[in-house]
Structure formats: C-alpha cells, structure tokens
Tab-separated table of C-alpha atoms in Angstrom:
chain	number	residue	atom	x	y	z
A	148	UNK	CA	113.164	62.950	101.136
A	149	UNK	CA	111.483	65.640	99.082
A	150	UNK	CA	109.339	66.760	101.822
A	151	UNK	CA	112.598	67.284	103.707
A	152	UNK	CA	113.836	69.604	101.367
A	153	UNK	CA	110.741	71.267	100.460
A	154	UNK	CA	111.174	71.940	104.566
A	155	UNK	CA	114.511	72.950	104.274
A	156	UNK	CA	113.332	75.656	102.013
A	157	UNK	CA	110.236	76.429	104.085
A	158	UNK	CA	112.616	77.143	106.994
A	159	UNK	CA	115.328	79.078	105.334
A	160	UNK	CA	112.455	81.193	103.529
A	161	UNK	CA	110.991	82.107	107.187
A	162	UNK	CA	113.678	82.951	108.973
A	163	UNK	CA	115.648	85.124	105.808
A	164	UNK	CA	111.367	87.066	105.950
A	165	UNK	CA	112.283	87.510	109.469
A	166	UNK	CA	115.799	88.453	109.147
A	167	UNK	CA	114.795	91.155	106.652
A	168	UNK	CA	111.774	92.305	109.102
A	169	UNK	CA	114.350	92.776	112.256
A	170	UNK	CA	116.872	95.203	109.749
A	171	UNK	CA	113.486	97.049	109.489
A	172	UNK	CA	112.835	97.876	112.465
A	173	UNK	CA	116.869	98.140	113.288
A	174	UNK	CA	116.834	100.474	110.498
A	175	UNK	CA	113.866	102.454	111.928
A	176	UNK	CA	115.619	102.852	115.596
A	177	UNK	CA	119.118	103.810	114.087
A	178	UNK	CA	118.272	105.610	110.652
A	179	UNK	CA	118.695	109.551	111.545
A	180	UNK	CA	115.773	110.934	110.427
A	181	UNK	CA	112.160	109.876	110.024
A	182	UNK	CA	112.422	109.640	105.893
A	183	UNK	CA	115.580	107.449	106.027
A	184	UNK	CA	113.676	105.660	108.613
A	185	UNK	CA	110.582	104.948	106.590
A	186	UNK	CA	113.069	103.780	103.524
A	187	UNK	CA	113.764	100.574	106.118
A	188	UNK	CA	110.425	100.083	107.110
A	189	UNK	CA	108.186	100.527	104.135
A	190	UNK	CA	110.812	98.337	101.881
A	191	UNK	CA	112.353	95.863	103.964
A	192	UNK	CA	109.788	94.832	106.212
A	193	UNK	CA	107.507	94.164	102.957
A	194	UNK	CA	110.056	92.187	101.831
A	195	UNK	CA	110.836	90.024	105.302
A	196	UNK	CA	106.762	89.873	105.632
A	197	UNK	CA	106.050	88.583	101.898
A	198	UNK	CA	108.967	86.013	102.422
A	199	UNK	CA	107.508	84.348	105.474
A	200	UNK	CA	104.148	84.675	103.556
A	201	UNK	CA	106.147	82.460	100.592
A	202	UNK	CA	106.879	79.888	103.092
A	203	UNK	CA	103.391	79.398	104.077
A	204	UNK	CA	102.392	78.909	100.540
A	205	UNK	CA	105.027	76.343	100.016
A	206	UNK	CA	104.589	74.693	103.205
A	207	UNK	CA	100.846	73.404	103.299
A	208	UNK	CA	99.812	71.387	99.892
A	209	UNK	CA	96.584	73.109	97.697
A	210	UNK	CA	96.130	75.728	95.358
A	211	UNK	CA	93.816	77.492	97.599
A	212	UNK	CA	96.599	78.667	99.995
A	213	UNK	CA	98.549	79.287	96.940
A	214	UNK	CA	95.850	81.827	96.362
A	215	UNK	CA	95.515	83.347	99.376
A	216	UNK	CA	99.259	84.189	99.723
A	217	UNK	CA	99.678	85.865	96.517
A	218	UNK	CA	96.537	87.941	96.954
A	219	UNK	CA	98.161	88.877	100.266
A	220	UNK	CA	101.439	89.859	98.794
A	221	UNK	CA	99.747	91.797	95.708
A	222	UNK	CA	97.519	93.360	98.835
A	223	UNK	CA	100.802	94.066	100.156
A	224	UNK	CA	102.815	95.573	97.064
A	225	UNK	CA	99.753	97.702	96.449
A	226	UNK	CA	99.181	99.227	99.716
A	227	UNK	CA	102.827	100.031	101.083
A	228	UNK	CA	104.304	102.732	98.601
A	229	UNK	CA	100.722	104.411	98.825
A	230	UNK	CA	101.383	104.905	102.660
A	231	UNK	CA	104.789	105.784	102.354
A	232	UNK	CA	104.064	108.556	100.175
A	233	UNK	CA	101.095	109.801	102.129
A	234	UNK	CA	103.699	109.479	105.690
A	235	UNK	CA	106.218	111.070	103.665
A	236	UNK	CA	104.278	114.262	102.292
A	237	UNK	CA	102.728	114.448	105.758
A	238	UNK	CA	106.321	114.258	107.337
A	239	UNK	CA	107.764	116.817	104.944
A	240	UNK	CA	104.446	119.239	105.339
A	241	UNK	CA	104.655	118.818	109.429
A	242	UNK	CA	108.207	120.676	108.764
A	243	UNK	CA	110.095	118.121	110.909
A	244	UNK	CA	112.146	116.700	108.376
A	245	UNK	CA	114.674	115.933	106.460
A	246	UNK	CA	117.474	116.443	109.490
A	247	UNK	CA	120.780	117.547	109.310
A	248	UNK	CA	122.844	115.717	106.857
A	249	UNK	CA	120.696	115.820	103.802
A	250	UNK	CA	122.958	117.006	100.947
A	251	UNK	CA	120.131	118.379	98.590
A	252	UNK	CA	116.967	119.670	98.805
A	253	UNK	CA	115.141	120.078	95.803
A	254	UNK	CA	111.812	120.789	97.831
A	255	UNK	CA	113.015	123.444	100.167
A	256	UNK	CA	112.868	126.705	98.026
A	257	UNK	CA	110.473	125.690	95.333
A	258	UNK	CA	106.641	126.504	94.927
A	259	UNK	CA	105.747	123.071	95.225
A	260	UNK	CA	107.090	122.667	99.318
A	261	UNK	CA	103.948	120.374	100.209
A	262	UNK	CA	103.971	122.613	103.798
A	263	UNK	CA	104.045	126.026	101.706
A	264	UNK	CA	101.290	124.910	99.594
A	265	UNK	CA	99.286	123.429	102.658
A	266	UNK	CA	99.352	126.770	104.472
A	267	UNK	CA	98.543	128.530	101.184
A	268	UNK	CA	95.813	126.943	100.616
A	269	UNK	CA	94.227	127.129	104.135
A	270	UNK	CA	94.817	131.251	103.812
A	271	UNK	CA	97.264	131.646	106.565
A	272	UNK	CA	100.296	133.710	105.840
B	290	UNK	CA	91.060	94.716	76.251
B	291	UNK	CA	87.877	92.848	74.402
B	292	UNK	CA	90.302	90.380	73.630
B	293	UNK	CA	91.032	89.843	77.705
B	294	UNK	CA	87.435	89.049	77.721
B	295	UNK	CA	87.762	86.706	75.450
B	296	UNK	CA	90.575	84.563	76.818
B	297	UNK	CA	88.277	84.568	80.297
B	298	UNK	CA	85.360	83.082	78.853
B	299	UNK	CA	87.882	80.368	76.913
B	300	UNK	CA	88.773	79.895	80.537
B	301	UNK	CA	85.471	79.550	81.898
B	302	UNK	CA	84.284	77.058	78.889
B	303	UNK	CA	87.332	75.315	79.496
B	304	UNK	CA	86.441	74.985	83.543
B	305	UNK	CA	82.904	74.457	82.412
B	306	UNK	CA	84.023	71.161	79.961
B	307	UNK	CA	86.163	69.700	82.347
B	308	UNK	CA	84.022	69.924	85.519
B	309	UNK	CA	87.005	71.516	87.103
B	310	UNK	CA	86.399	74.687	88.920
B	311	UNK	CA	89.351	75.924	90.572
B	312	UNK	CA	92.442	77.565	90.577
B	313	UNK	CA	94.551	75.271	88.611
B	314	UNK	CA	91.815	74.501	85.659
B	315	UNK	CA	90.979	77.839	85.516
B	316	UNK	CA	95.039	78.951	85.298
B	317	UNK	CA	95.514	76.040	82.609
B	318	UNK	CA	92.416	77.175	80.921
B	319	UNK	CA	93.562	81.098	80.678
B	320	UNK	CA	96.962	79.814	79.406
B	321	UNK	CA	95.761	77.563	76.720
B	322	UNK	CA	92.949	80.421	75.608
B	323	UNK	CA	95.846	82.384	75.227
B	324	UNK	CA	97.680	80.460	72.787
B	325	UNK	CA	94.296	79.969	70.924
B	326	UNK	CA	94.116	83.807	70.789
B	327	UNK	CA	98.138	84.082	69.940
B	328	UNK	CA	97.670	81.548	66.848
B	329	UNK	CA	94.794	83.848	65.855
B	330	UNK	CA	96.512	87.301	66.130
B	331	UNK	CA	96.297	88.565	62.615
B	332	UNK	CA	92.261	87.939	62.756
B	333	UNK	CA	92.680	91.379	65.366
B	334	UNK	CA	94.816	94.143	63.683
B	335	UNK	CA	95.623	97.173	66.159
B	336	UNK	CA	95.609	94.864	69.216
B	337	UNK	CA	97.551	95.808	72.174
B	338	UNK	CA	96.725	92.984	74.263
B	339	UNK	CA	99.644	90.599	74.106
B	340	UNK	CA	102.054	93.346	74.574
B	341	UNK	CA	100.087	94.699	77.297
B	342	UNK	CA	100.068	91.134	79.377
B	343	UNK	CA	103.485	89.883	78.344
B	344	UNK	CA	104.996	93.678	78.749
B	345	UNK	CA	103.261	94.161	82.499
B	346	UNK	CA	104.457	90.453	82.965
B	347	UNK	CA	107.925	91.057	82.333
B	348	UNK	CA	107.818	94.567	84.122
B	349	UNK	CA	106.808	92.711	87.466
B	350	UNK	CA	109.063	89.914	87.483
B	351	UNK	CA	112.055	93.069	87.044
B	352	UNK	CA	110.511	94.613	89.645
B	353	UNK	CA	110.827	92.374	91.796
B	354	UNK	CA	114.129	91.694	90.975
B	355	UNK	CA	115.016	95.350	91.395
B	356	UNK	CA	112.882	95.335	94.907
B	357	UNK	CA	115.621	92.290	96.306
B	358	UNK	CA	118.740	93.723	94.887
B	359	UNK	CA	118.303	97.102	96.639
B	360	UNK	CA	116.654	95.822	99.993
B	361	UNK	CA	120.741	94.220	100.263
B	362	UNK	CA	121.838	97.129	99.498
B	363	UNK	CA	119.419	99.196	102.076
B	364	UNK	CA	120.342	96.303	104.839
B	365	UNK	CA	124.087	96.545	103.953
B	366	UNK	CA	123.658	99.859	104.926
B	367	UNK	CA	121.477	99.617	107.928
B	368	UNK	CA	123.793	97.155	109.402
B	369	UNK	CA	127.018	99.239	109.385
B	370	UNK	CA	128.820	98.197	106.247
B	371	UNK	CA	126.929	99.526	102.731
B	372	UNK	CA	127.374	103.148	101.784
B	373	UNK	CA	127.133	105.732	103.632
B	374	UNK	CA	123.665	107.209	104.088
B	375	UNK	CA	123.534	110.633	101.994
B	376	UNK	CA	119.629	111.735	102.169
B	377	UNK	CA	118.514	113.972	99.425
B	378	UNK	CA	115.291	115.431	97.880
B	379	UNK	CA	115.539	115.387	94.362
B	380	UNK	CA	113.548	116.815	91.690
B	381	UNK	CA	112.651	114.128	88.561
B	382	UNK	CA	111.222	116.214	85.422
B	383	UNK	CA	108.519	113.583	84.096
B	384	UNK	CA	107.962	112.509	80.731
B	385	UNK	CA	105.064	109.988	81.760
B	386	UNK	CA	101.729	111.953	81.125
B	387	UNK	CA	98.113	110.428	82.265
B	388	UNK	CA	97.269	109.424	85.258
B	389	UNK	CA	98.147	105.341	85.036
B	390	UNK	CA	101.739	106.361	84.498
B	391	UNK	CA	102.472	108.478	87.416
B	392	UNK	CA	100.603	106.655	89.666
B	393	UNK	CA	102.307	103.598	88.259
B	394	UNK	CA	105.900	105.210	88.293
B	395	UNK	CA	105.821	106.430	91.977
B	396	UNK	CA	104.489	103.278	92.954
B	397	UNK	CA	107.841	101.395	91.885
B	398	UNK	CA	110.104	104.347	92.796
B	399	UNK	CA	108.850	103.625	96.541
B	400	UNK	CA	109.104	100.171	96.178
B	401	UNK	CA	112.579	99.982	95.239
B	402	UNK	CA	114.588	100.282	98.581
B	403	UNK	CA	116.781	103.573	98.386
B	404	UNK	CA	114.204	105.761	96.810
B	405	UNK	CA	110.613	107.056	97.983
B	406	UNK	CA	108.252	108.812	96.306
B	407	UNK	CA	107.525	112.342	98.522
B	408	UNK	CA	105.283	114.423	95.963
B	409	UNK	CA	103.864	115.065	92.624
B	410	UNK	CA	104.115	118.706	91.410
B	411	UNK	CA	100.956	120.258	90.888
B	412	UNK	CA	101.880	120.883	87.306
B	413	UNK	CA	102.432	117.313	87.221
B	414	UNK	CA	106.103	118.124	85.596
B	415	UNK	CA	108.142	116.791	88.184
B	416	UNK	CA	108.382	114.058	90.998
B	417	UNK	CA	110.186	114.490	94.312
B	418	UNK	CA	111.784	111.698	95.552
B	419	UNK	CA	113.601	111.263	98.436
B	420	UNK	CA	116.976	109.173	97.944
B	421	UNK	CA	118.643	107.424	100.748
B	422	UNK	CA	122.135	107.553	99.115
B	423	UNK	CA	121.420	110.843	96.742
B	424	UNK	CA	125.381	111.743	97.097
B	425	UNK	CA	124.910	111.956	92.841
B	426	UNK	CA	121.854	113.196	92.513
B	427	UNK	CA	122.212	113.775	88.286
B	428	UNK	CA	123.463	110.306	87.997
B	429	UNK	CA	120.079	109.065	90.363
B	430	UNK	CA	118.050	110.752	88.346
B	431	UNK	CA	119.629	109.503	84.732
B	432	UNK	CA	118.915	105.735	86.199
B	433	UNK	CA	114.797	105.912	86.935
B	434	UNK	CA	114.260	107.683	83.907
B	435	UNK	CA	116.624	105.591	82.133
B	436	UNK	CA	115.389	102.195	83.503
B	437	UNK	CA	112.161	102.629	85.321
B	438	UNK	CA	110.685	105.387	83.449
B	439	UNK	CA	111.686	103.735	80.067
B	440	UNK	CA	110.288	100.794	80.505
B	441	UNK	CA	106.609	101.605	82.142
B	442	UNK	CA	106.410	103.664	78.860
B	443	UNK	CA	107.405	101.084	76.770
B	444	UNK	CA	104.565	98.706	78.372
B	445	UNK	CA	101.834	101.245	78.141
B	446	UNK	CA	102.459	103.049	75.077
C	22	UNK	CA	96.662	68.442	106.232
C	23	UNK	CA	100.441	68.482	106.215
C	24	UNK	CA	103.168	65.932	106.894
C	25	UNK	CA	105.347	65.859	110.289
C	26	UNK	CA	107.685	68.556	110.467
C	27	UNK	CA	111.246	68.077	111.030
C	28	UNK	CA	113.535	69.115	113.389
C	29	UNK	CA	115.354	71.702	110.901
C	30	UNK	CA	112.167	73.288	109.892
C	31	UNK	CA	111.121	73.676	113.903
C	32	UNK	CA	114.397	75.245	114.614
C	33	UNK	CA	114.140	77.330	111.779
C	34	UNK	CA	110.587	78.481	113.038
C	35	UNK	CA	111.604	79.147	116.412
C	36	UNK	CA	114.774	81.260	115.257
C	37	UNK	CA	112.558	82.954	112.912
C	38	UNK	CA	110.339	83.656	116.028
C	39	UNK	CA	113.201	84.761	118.558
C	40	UNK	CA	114.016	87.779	115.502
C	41	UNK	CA	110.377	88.898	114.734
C	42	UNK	CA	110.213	89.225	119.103
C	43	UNK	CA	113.163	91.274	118.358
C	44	UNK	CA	111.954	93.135	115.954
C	45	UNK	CA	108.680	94.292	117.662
C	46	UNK	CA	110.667	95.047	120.357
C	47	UNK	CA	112.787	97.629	118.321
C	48	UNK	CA	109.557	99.195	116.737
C	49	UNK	CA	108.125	99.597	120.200
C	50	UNK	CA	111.136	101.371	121.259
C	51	UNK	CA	110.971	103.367	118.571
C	52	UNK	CA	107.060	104.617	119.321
C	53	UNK	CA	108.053	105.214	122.880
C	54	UNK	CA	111.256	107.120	121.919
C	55	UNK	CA	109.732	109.575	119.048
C	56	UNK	CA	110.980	112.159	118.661
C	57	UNK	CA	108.337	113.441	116.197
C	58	UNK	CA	104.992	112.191	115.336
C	59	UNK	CA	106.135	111.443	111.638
C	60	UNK	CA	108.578	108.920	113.881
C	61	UNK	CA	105.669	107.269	115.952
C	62	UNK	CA	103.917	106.352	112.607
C	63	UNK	CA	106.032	104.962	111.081
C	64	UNK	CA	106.849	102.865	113.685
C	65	UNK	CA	103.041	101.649	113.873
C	66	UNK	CA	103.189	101.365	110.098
C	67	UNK	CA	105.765	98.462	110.338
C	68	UNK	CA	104.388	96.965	113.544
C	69	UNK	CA	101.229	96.379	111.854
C	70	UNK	CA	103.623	94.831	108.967
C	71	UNK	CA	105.328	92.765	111.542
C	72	UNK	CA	102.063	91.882	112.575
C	73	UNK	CA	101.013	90.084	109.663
C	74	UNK	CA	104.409	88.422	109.275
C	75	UNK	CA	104.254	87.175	112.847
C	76	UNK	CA	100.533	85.879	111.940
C	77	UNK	CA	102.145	83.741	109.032
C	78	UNK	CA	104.782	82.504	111.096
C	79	UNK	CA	102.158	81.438	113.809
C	80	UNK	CA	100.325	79.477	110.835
C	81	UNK	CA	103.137	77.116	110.040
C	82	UNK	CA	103.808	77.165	114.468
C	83	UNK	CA	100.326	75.812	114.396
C	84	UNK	CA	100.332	74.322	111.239
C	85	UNK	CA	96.251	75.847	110.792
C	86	UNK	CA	95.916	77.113	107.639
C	87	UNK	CA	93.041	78.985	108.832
C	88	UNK	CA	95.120	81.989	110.540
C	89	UNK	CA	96.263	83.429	107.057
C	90	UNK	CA	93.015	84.876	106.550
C	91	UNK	CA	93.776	86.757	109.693
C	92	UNK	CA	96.987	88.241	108.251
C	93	UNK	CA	95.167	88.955	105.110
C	94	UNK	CA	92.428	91.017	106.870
C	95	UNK	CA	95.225	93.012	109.483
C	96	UNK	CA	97.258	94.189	106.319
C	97	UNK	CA	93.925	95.634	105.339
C	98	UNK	CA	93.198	97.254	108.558
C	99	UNK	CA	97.049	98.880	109.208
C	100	UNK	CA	97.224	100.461	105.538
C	101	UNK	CA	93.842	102.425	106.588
C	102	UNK	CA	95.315	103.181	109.798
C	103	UNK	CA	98.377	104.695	108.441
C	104	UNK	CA	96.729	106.463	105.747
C	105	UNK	CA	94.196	108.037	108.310
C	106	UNK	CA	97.245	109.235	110.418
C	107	UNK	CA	99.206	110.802	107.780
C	108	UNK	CA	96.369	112.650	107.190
C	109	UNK	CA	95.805	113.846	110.596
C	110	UNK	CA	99.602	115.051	110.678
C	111	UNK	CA	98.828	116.901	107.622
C	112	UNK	CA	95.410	118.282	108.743
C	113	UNK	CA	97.478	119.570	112.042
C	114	UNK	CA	99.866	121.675	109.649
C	115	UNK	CA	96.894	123.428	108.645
C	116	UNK	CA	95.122	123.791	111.760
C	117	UNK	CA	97.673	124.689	113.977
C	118	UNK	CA	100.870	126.474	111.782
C	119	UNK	CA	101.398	128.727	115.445
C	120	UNK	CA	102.271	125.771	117.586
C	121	UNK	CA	104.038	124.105	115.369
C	122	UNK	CA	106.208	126.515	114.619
C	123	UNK	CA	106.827	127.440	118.617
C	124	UNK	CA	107.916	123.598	118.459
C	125	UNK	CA	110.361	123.773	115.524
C	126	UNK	CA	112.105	126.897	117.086
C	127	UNK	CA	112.314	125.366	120.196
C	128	UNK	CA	114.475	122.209	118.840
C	129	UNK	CA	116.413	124.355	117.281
C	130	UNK	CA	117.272	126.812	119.926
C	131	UNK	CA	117.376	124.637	123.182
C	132	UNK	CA	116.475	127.188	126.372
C	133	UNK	CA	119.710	129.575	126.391
C-alpha cells in the first residue's frame, strides 16, 4: 500500500517535470524575442528537469541515488543562470535584441551597452 | 569557518566509531556535531558560523520557493492566460559590494522565472536585468532589493 | 532493486514521455526556424536540458539506476557547450561589426 503511493507520487512528480519542460520549449517557439524566450527555457525547463530528477530519487530505495540526484540538481542550479547571463550579454552585444515591444531600455543609451563597450574595446569606431 | 572543520571531523569520528561510512552516518554524524558545537557556542566569541549555515539554509529553501511560485506565473503566461508579456531592461543600483554578493545576487535574479540577469556595470554600481513583465519597472526594482538583495546581505554580513 | 511498478506509475511514465517527445520536437523547430543565432542557442541550451530530463525518465522506463550518471555527465557537457557559443556570438560582434550591421539594416528595411 505504501509503495503504491510512494508510486503515485513518483508518477505525478514525472509527468508535472515534464509538463513544466514542454511550456519551455512552448515558451521558446511562441515568446517574441530571444530574451523572453530564454526566460522559458533557462527557468522552466530547470524546473520540469529537476522534478523528473526528484522522482528518480524517490523511486529506487538507497541513499546513494539520493546523492546522485541532488548533486545533479545543485549541478543544475549552479550552471543555468551562469549560461543565461553569458546567452543574454552575447544576445544583447550581437545587437539582435530586445524586439519591438520592450517598454524600457535601461541599456540602450548608457556607457555600459555590452555591444558599445565590445566594439570599444576592440578599437573599431 | 574553523569551526566547519570541526563539525566534519565530529562527523568523520562519528563514521569512524560506528563502522558506518556512508551517506546517512555521515549526515547523522554532521547533525549531531552540530548540536555538540551549538551547546558549546560561548567557548567561540565572534563566530559567524551558525548564522552562516542556518542563514544560507534558510535562503535556499526561499529560493526555491520563490523559483516555483514564479515558474506558474512564467507558464500562466506562456500558455495564454498570465499577464501580458511587457519586456524591459532595467537598471538595479547595487548595494552588495565584493565579489560573493554579486555573483550570488545575479545568480538568484536569473533563477527566479520573470527576471534574468543581462550585465554587471563595469563600475560594479548597477545590474541590468531583463524583466519579462517590467510594465512597473520602479516597483520591480523596490522588490529584489527589498527581498532578494536584503536578505543575501543579511546572510553574509 | 525496486518493487513491481503499477499500472498508474507506467501510465504516468508514458504520458510523461509522449510531452518530453513534444517538447524536443518544439525546440527542434525552434533551431530550424531561427531567426537569429541568439535564437538557435538557446534552443540547444534547453535541448541539452531536455536531454537530461529525458535520461531520468528513461531510468525509471528501465528501472537501471545506472543511466543517471549519464544525465549527470550530459548536464556537464551542454553548460560548456552553451557557454562556448555565447562566446563565439560575442567574439563575432567584435570580429565582424561590418556584416553585422549590413544584417541589422537589412531586417529593418526589407528590399524596397
């Protein structure tokens, strides 16, 4: 009886991780530009992905999986915002975002525009 | 932090006297080192240790709250029915300082759905986020200095 | 290892299946579509994320606990990846500021 509901959870857990991971990529094909886009991906697919790791760890019995899972979510929590910010500065710099739409732009005029700084520094312009 | 290395070796004796090497007698032997240490605090005046591990403690466990709350809120909106989607670069003057605290800072500003870290200013004055629904940008601002800001300080001061 | 699984937990698998499929079907569409590169890596970004979530999935599938150290080791790999393109995207500002502006005006001002 407890293994069925310790199943029960192990199921719901996996398939909300993969619910979460489909509005990622949803939100990455109907987002309108490519920062919006990467708020659905880096965020909610970390989210989806660290829920269907939580079902593994509750599914199979030791401490060693236990171990495993949270190292991999840690791994995970770590390494996502640092490659959101290095896509995002890159997607600023490459001057193809934000779109149209974007109400305020605190970047746009200042001296610290990643792209003005980039081409500053390489002596162009 | 000499007093971290002292609640792993309580650990490790506590492994080592119960023949128990893994995961769970090492957790129960960090947890009851701890209390040994906590019983003992006024032998170490000027320690920052407990507040350190219980702060950073409570910090993530509010994170992570914070991380589910918005991701509804993010795929509310990706679906069709949250807010409307107002993108917006905002500038965020910064009272954190060294190194540890930006880094720290951005971190959970990207990881809470809705905002994302874009750059630090070279001056290391401000942080440029980008905000999904930045329709009240002064408002945006107010909260992660209010709640984010406030309490990374409050941990690592 | 573990005990029999029941029928719930299999349905619940192979739903959870049917919507990762779905979702690396969106991302793909998403690579193929563009329109910039910024768009085309951050659609990589997340299919290496799906990636590992579809290699957890496939552990409880198989019930081999062994696979997780798979999805451990991929998370690894597609953070470096994406780090190493952003920086190529960046480098490119640098490197070529002519062409990229030819390609900016051009969006804006489709052929008259």
């Amino acid at each position: 009886m407890l293994d069925q509901i310790a199943q029960a959870i192990v199921g719901i857990l996996a398939v909300a991780g993969s619910f979460f991971c489909l509005v990622a990529a949803l939100g990455v094909v109907r987002l309108p530009d490519a920062l919006t886009r990467m708020h659905a991906s880096s965020k909610a697919g970390t989210l989806g992905c660290g829920l269907v790791l939580l079902a593994v760890a509750l599914f199979f019995p030791g401490l060693d999986v236990v171990a495993r899972v949270v190292a991999a979510i840690l791994f995970l929590l770590l390494t996502t915002p640092v490659a959101a910010h290095m896509i995002g500065r890159a997607a600023y710099a490459s001057g193809e975002s934000p779109a149209a739409g974007t109400v305020r732009d605190d970047l746009a005029k200042g001296p610290d525009n990643p792209r003005r700084r980039l081409l500053e520094k390489a002596g162009r312009r | 932090m000499n007093l971290l290395v002292l609640n792993l070796l309580l650990a490790l004796a506590w492994m080592g006297f119960n023949a128990d090497f893994s995961l769970g007698g090492f957790a129960a032997g960090f947890v009851l080192g701890h209390g040994v240490l906590w019983l003992g605090r006024p032998l170490y005046p000027n320690q920052r240790y407990f507040r350190l591990l219980w702060g950073s403690l409570g910090y993530f466990l509010w994170l992570l709250k914070e991380i589910v709350l918005s991701s509804l809120k993010v795929t509310a909106s990706v679906l069709g029915f949250g807010a409307k989607v107002q993108p917006a670069v905002i500038a965020i003057p910064l009272d954190a300082r060294t190194d540890l605290e930006i880094t720290l800072l951005a971190c959970s500003i990207t990881l809470t759905p809705g905002t994302l870290t874009l750059d630090v200013s070279p001056d290391r004055k401000h942080l440029y986020i980008h905000a999904m629904f930045g329709g009240d940008a002064a408002a945006l601002c107010a909260e992660t200095k209010d709640s984010m800001e406030r309490r990374i300080l409050e941990v690592l001061r | 290892m573990s005990p029999a699984i029941t029928p719930f937990l299999s349905w619940c698998l192979t739903i959870a299946m049917v919507l990762l499929f779905a979702a690396f079907a969106l991302t793909i569409v998403r690579v193929l579509r563009g329109p910039t590169t910024a768009d085309r890596i951050i659609a990589i970004d997340l299919f290496g994320v799906l990636a590992v979530a579809f290699i957890a999935l496939y552990t409880l599938y198989v019930q081999q606990v062994v696979f997780l150290d798979a999805a451990i080791a991929l998370a690894l790999v597609a953070f470096f990846g994406t780090v190493a393109y952003a920086r190529f995207l960046e480098r490119r500002v640098v490197d070529r500021p002519e062409e990229r502006e030819a390609a900016q005006k051009e969006k804006e001002e489709p052929h008259a």
